[in-house]
XYZ file of C-alpha atoms in Angstrom:
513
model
C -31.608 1.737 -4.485
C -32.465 5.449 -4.654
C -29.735 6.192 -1.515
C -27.316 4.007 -2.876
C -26.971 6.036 -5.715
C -27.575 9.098 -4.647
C -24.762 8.448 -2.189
C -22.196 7.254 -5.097
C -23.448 10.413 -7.116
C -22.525 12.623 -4.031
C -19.050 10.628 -3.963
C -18.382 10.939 -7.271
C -19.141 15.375 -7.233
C -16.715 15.407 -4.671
C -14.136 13.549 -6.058
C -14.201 15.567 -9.300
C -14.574 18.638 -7.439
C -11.280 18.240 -5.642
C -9.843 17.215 -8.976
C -10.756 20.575 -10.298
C -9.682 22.709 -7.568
C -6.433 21.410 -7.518
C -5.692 21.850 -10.660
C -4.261 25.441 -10.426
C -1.570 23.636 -8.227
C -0.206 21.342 -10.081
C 1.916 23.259 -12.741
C 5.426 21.693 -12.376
C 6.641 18.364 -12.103
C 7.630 18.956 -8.356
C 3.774 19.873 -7.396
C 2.366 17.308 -9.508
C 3.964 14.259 -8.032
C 5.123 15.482 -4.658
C 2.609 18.618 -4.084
C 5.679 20.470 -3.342
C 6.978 19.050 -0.663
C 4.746 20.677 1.352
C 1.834 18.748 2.361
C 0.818 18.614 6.035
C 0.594 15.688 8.651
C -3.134 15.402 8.311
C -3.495 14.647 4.443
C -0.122 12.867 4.393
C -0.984 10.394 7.127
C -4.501 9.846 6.049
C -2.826 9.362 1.878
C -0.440 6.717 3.593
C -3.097 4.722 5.532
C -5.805 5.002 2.352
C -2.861 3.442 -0.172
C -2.183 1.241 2.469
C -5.796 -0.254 2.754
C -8.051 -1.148 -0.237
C -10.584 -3.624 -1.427
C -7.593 -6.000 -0.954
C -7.542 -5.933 2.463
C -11.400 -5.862 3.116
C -12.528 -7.487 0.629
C -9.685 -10.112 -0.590
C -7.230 -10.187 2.794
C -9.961 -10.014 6.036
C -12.037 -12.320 3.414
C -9.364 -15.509 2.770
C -6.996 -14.779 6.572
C -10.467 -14.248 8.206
C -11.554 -17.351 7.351
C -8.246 -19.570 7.745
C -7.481 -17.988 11.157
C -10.292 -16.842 12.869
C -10.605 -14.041 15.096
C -6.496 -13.989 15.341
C -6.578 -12.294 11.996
C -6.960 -9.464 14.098
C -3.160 -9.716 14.672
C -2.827 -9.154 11.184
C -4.382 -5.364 11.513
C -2.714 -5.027 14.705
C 0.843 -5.275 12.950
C -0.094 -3.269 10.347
C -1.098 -0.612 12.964
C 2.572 -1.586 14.444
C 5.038 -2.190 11.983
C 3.490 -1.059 8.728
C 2.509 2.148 10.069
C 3.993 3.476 13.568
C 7.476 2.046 12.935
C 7.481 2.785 9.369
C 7.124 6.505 10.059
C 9.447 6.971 12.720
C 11.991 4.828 11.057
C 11.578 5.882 7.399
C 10.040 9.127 7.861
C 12.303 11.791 8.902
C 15.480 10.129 6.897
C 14.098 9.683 4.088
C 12.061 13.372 3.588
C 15.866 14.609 4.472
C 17.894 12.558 2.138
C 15.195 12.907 -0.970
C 15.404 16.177 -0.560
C 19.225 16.640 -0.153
C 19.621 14.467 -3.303
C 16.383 16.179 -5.217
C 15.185 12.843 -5.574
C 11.616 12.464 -6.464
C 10.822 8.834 -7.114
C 12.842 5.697 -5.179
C 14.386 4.669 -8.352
C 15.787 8.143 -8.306
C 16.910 7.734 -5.152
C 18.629 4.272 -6.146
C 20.557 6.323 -8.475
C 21.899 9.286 -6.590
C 22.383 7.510 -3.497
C 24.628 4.523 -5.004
C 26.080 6.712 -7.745
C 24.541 3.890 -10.733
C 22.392 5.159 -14.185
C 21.571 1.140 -14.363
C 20.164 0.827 -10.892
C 17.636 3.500 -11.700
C 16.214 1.779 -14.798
C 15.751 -1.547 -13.208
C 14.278 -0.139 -10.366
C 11.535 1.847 -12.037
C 11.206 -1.014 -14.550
C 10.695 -3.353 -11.739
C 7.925 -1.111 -9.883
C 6.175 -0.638 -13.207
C 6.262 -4.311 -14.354
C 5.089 -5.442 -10.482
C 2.906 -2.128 -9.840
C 0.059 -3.819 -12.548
C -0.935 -7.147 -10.378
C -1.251 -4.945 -7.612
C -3.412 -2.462 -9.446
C -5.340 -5.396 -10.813
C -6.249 -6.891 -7.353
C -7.783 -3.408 -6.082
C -10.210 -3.457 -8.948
C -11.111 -6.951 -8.130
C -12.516 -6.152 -4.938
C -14.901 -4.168 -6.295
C -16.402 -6.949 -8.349
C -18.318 -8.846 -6.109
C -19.599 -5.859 -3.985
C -21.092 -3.882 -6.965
C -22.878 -6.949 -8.109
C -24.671 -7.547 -4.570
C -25.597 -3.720 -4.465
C -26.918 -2.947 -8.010
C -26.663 -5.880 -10.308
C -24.313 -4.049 -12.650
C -21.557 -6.178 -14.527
C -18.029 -5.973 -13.402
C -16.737 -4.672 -16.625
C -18.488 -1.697 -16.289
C -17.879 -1.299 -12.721
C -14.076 -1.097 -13.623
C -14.237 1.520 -16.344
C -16.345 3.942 -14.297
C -13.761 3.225 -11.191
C -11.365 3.633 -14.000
C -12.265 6.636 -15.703
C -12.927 8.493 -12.479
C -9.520 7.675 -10.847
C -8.070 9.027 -14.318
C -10.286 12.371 -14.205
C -9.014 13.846 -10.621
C -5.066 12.212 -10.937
C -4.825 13.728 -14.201
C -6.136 17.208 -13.041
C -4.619 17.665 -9.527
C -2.062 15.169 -9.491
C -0.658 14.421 -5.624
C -2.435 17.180 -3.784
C -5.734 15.941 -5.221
C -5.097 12.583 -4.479
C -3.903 14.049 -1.089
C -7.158 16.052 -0.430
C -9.265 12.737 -1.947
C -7.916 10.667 0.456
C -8.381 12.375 3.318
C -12.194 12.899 2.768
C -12.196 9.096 1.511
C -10.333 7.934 4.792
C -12.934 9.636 6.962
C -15.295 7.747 5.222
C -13.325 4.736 5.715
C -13.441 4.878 9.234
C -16.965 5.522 9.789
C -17.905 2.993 7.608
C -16.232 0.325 9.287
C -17.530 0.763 12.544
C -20.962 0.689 10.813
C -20.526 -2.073 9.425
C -19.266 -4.456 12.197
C -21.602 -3.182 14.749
C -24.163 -4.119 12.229
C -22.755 -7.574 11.209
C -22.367 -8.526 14.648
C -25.491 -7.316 15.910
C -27.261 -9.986 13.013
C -25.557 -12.772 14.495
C -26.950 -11.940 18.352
C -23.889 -9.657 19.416
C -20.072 -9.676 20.116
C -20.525 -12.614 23.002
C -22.986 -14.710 21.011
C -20.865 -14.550 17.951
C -17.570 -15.611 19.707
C -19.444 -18.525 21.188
C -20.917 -19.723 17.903
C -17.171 -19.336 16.128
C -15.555 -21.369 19.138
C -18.303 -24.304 18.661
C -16.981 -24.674 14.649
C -14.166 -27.433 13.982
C -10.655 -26.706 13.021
C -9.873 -27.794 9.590
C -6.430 -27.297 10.107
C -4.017 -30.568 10.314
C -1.074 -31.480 11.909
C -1.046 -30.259 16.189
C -3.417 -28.345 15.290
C -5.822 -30.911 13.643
C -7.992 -31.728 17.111
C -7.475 -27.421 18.797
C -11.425 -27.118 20.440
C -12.247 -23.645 19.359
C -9.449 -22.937 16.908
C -10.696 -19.923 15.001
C -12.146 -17.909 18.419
C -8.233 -18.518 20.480
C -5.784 -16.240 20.699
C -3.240 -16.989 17.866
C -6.062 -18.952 15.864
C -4.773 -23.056 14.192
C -1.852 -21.997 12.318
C 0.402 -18.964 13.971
C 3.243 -19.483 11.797
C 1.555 -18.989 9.286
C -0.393 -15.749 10.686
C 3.299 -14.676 11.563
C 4.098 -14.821 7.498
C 1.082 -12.691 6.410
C 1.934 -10.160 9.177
C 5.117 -9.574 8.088
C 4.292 -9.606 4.534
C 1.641 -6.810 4.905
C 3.218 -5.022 7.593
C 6.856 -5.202 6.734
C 6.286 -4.825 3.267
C 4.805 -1.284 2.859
C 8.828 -0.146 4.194
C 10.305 -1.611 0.331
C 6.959 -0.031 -1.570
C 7.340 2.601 -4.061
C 4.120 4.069 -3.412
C 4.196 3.468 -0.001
C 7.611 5.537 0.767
C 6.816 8.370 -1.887
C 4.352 9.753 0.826
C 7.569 11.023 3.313
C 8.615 13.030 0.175
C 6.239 15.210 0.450
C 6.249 16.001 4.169
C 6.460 19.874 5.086
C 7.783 20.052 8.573
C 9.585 18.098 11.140
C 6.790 18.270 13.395
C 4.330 16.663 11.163
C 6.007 13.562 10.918
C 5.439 12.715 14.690
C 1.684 13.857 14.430
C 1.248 11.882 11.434
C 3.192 8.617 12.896
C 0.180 9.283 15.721
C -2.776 9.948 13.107
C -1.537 7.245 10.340
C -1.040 4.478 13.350
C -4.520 5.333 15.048
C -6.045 5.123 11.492
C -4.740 1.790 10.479
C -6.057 0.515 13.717
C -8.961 1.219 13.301
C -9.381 0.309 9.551
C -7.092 -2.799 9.092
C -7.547 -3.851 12.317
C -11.948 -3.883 11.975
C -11.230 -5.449 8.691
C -9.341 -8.388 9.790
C -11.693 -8.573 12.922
C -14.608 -8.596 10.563
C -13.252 -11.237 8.499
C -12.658 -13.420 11.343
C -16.602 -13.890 12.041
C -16.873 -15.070 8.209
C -17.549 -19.055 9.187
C -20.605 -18.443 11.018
C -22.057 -17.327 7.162
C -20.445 -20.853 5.546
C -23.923 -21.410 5.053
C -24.441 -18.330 2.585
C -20.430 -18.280 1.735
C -19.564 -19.612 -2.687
C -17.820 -22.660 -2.845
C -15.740 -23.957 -5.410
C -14.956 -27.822 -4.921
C -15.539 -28.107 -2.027
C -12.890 -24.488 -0.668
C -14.587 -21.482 -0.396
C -14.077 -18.784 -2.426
C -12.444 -16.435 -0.368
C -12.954 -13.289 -2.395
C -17.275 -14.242 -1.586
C -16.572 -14.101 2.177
C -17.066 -10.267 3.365
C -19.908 -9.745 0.146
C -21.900 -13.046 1.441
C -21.482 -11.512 5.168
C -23.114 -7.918 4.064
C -25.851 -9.436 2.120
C -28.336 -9.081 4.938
C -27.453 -5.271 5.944
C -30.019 -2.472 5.655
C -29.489 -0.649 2.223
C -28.691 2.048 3.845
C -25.437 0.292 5.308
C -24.851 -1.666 1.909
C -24.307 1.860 0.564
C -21.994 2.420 2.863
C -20.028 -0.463 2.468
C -19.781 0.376 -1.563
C -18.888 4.473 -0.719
C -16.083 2.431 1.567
C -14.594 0.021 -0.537
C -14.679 2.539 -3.349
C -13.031 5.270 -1.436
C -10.194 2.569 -0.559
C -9.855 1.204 -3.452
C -9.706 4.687 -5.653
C -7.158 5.983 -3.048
C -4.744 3.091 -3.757
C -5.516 3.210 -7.252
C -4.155 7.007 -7.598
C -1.051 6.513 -5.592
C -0.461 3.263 -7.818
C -0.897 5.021 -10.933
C 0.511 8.494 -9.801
C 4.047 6.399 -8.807
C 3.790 4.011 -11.715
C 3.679 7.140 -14.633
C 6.119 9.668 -12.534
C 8.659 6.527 -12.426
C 8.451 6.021 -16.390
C 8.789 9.476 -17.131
C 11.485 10.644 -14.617
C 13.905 7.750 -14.670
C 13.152 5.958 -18.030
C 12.297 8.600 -20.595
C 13.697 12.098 -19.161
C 17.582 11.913 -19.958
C 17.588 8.238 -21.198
C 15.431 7.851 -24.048
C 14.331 11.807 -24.319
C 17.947 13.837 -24.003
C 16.098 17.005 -23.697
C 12.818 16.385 -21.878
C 11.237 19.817 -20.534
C 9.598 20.389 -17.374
C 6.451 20.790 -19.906
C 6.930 17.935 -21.230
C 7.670 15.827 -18.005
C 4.543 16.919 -16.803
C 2.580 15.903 -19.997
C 4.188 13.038 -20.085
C 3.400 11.881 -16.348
C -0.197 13.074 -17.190
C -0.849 10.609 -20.478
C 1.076 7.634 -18.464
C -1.614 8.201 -15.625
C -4.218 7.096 -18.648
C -1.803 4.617 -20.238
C -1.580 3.293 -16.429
C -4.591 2.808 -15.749
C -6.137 1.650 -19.131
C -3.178 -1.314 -19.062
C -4.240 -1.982 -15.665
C -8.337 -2.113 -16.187
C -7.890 -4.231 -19.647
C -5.721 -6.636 -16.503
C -8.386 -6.594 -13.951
C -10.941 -7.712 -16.671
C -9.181 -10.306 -18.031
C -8.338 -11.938 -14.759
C -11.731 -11.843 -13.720
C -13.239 -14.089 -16.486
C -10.103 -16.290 -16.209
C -10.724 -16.658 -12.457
C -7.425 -18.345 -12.306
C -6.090 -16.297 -8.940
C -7.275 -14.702 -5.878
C -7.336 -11.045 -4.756
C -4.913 -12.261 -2.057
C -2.366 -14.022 -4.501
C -2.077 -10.904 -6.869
C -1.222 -8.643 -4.003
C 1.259 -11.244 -2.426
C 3.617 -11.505 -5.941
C 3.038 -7.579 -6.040
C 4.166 -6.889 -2.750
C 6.486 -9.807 -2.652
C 8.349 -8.710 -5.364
C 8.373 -4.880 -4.820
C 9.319 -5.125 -0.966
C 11.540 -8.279 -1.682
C 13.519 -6.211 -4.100
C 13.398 -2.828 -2.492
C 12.953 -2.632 1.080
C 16.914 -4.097 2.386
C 18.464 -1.358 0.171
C 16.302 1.611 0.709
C 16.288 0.825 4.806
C 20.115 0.084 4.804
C 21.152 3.447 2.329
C 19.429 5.771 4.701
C 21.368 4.783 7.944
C 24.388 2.861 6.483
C 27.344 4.753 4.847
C 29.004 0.832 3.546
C 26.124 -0.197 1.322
C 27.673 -0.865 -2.348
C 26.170 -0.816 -5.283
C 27.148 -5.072 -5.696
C 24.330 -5.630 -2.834
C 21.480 -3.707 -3.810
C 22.015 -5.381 -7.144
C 21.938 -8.812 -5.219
C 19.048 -7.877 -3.566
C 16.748 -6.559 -6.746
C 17.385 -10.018 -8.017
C 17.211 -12.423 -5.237
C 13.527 -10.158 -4.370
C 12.843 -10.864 -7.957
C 13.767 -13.784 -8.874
C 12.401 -15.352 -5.742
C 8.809 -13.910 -6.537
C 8.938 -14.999 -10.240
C 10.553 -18.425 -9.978
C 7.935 -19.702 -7.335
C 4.888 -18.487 -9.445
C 6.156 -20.770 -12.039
C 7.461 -23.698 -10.137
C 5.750 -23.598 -6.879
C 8.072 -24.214 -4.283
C 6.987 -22.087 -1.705
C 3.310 -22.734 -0.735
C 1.909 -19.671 -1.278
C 3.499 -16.158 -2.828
C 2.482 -14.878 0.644
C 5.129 -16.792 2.504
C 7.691 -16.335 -0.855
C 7.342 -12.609 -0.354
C 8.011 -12.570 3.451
C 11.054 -15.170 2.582
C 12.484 -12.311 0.066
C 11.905 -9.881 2.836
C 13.939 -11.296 5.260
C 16.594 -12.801 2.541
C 16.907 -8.782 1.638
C 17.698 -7.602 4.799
C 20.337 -10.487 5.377
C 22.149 -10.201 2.265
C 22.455 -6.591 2.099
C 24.991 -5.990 4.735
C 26.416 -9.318 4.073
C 27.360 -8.323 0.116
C 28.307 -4.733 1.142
C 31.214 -5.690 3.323
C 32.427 -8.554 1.248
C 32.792 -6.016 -1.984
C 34.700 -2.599 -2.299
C 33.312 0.054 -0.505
C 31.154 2.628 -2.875
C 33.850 5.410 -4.641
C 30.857 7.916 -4.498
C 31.259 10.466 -1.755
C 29.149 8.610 0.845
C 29.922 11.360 3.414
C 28.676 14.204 1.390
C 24.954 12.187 1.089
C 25.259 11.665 4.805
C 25.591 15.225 5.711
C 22.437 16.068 5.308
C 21.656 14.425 9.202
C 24.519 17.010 10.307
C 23.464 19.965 9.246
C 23.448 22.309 12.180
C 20.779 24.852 12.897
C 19.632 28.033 15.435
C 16.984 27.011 17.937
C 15.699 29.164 20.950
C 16.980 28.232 24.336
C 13.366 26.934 25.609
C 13.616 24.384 22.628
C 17.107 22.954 23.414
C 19.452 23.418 26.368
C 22.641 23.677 26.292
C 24.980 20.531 27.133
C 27.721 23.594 28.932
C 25.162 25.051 31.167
């Protein structure tokens, strides 16, 4: 007990620390949200991956996919490493640090508005990512719950407030750059600890060969084809691989329509550093989502220890039932881990949440005259309001128990990406997008995500918010060349990929020569 808190003492110094140094930095709105624009490949690869990975995915994701799919979860990680990560970067990156900065846009409801030349696009936007922003932030406190209970017996309540309140303290202080600086220190962590944790895991259950063997001897519950598979959760694509497809593209797809998400290419300094951090955030995210998702995939062979609820598991019990057994030394680990992911998601939720209600609600629509001064207070208080909202949330839900971490995230992302991702690809490479289909979009992404957690008509909001996904990037082109073409000056926006510039011979040579 002694090293486990001494370790989350040590955390917690060094999160406040950072907090406090950075707070010298952070005196206009441009270095408080976006550090600015001049953060390096390092810290912004290693702030993409951390937002990208929480006590969702180890705790809530590896926990419920592990256990439905086996060992093919992996897959899951894999196209996060892929798609989520490698493709989003060399895709997204470059464009859209150019155009944001062309249009000084600081926030992706911002960029809704410049881009497509509509007030009214900008406000549903960032009233969209707050309203959807709050399940999300919800589910990352959730995954604490169960983990802080096994480790010291403390309530959740309490776990959330401290989580809370020390989120609040470095955001508030430093704004991005902290959160930068945190997140690289907390991704390091993040990748030792995982490592740890499955050599350790696997090692209690006789080893990598002996645990495959024991995972191919369990049944397949699944029905259908599938109903009879020998060794379903140890094969290759697991019992169900259309529906493994649907969560990859949900959690790999999605982080290309997600506010929080996209806000890191803002900040990127040079052009270099977006191809070393495509390398560093891909090589991170295979190491982190991918050992999650392979962890979860052993989680039958502890059934025995696993909560049950009627006769289902409880899916959110999986990966805490699993580390039970671990030395205390490791268990600390594990906490340091899931609190450095889940505190790094946290402050890019909150930071993109309270810079999106000041910048495009209040500055200019409901405040006329809003101040840099007061922008900045402004985004500082929200950060509290945030994450006070969000915490009162978590709590709630808990002692409802009436959803899973994985369900929260799914409407969250579902909704966000669903809404977001077809017009924010599309405007970055495609002069014809109007403003008709990016309204379209925001309420077929929408609409979908709401609609079916009402009525039900899609099994899960997993597969609804891969459906919206793919509806997005269908209707978007579709719309846009059966309305007028935008009256903005599309080619003026565009420019900014034509700019021309001096190089030395050695870097280019000449087409003539």
């Amino acid at each position: 007990m002694f090293a486990k808190i001494l370790m989350i003492l040590i955390f917690v110094a060094m999160t406040v620390a950072v907090g406090i140094y950075c707070r010298r930095r952070a005196t206009s709105v441009n270095s408080f949200v976006l550090g600015g624009r001049s953060v390096g490949p390092w810290l912004t690869a290693f702030a993409y991956g951390t937002s990208y990975f929480s006590a969702v995915i180890f705790v809530g994701y590896s926990g419920q996919f592990g256990w439905k799919y086996g060992i093919a979860s992996t897959f899951i990680g894999v196209g996060n490493a892929l798609i989520g990560s490698l493709l989003a970067w060399v895709i997204l990156g470059r464009r859209t640090r150019v155009m944001t900065h062309h249009l000084d846009a600081s926030t992706m409801p911002e960029f809704f508005e410049k881009r497509f030349d509509s007030k009214p696009l900008k406000i549903a936007a960032a009233i969209i990512t707050f309203v959807f922003l709050i399940p999300y932030t919800a589910s990352v406190y959730n995954g604490l719950s169960r983990l802080f209970g096994m480790a010291f017996g403390i309530d959740y309540t309490w776990c959330v407030l401290a989580m809370a309140a020390l989120t609040a303290v470095y955001v508030i202080l430093g704004g991005y750059t902290a959160t930068a600086i945190n997140d690289f220190l907390q991704g390091i962590i993040m990748l030792v600890g995982i490592c740890a944790v499955i050599g350790a895991v696997l090692s209690g259950k006789g080893g990598f060969m002996e645990a495959m063997t024991s995972l191919s001897q369990i049944p397949s519950e699944a029905t259908g084809t599938a109903a009879n598979m020998q060794g379903a959760y140890s094969s290759f694509f697991g019992p169900d691989p259309l529906g493994l497809l649907g969560v990859v593209i949900l959690t790999s797809l999605g982080t290309w329509g997600l506010p929080q998400m996209v806000q890191k290419f803002y900040s990127i300094k040079h052009e270099n550093d977006i191809k070393k951090g495509a390398i560093i955030s891909t090589l991170f995210a295979f190491v982190v989502a991918g050992g999650s998702y392979f962890l979860g995939g052993f989680g039958r062979l502890f059934g025995d220890v696993v909560e049950y609820n009627n006769g289902a598991p409880v899916y959110d019990s999986i990966i805490p039932s699993m580390l039970e057994t671990l030395p205390d030394i490791l268990i600390g680990i594990v906490i340091i881990l899931v609190l450095s992911a889940s505190m790094s998601t946290l402050s890019s939720l909150v930071l993109t949440s309270s810079s999106t209600l000041t910048l495009d609600l209040l500055r200019g629509s409901i405040i006329k005259n809003m101040s840099e001064k007061k922008q900045l207070l402004s985004i500082r208080i929200l950060v509290a309001v945030f994450i006070v909202i969000s915490a009162v949330i978590a709590i709630m839900q808990y002692h409802s128990a009436n959803a899973f971490i994985a369900q929260l995230m799914g409407i969250s992302w579902g909704a966000l990406a669903g809404a977001f991702l077809a017009p924010f690809l599309y405007g970055l490479y495609m002069k014809r997008v109007t403003k008709a289909a990016v309204w379209v979009c925001f309420i077929t992404g929408v609409g979908l995500t709401v609609s079916n957690m009402f009525i039900g008509f899609i099994d899960s909001p997993i597969n609804a918010g891969a459906i919206a996904m793919t509806l997005g990037l269908i209707i978007v082109p579709i719309v846009s060349y059966l309305t007028p073409k935008p009256k903005n000056d599309v080619d003026s926006i565009f420019s900014c990929y034509e700019q021309k510039v001096l190089v030395r011979s050695k870097t280019s040579i000449d087409d003539d020569e």
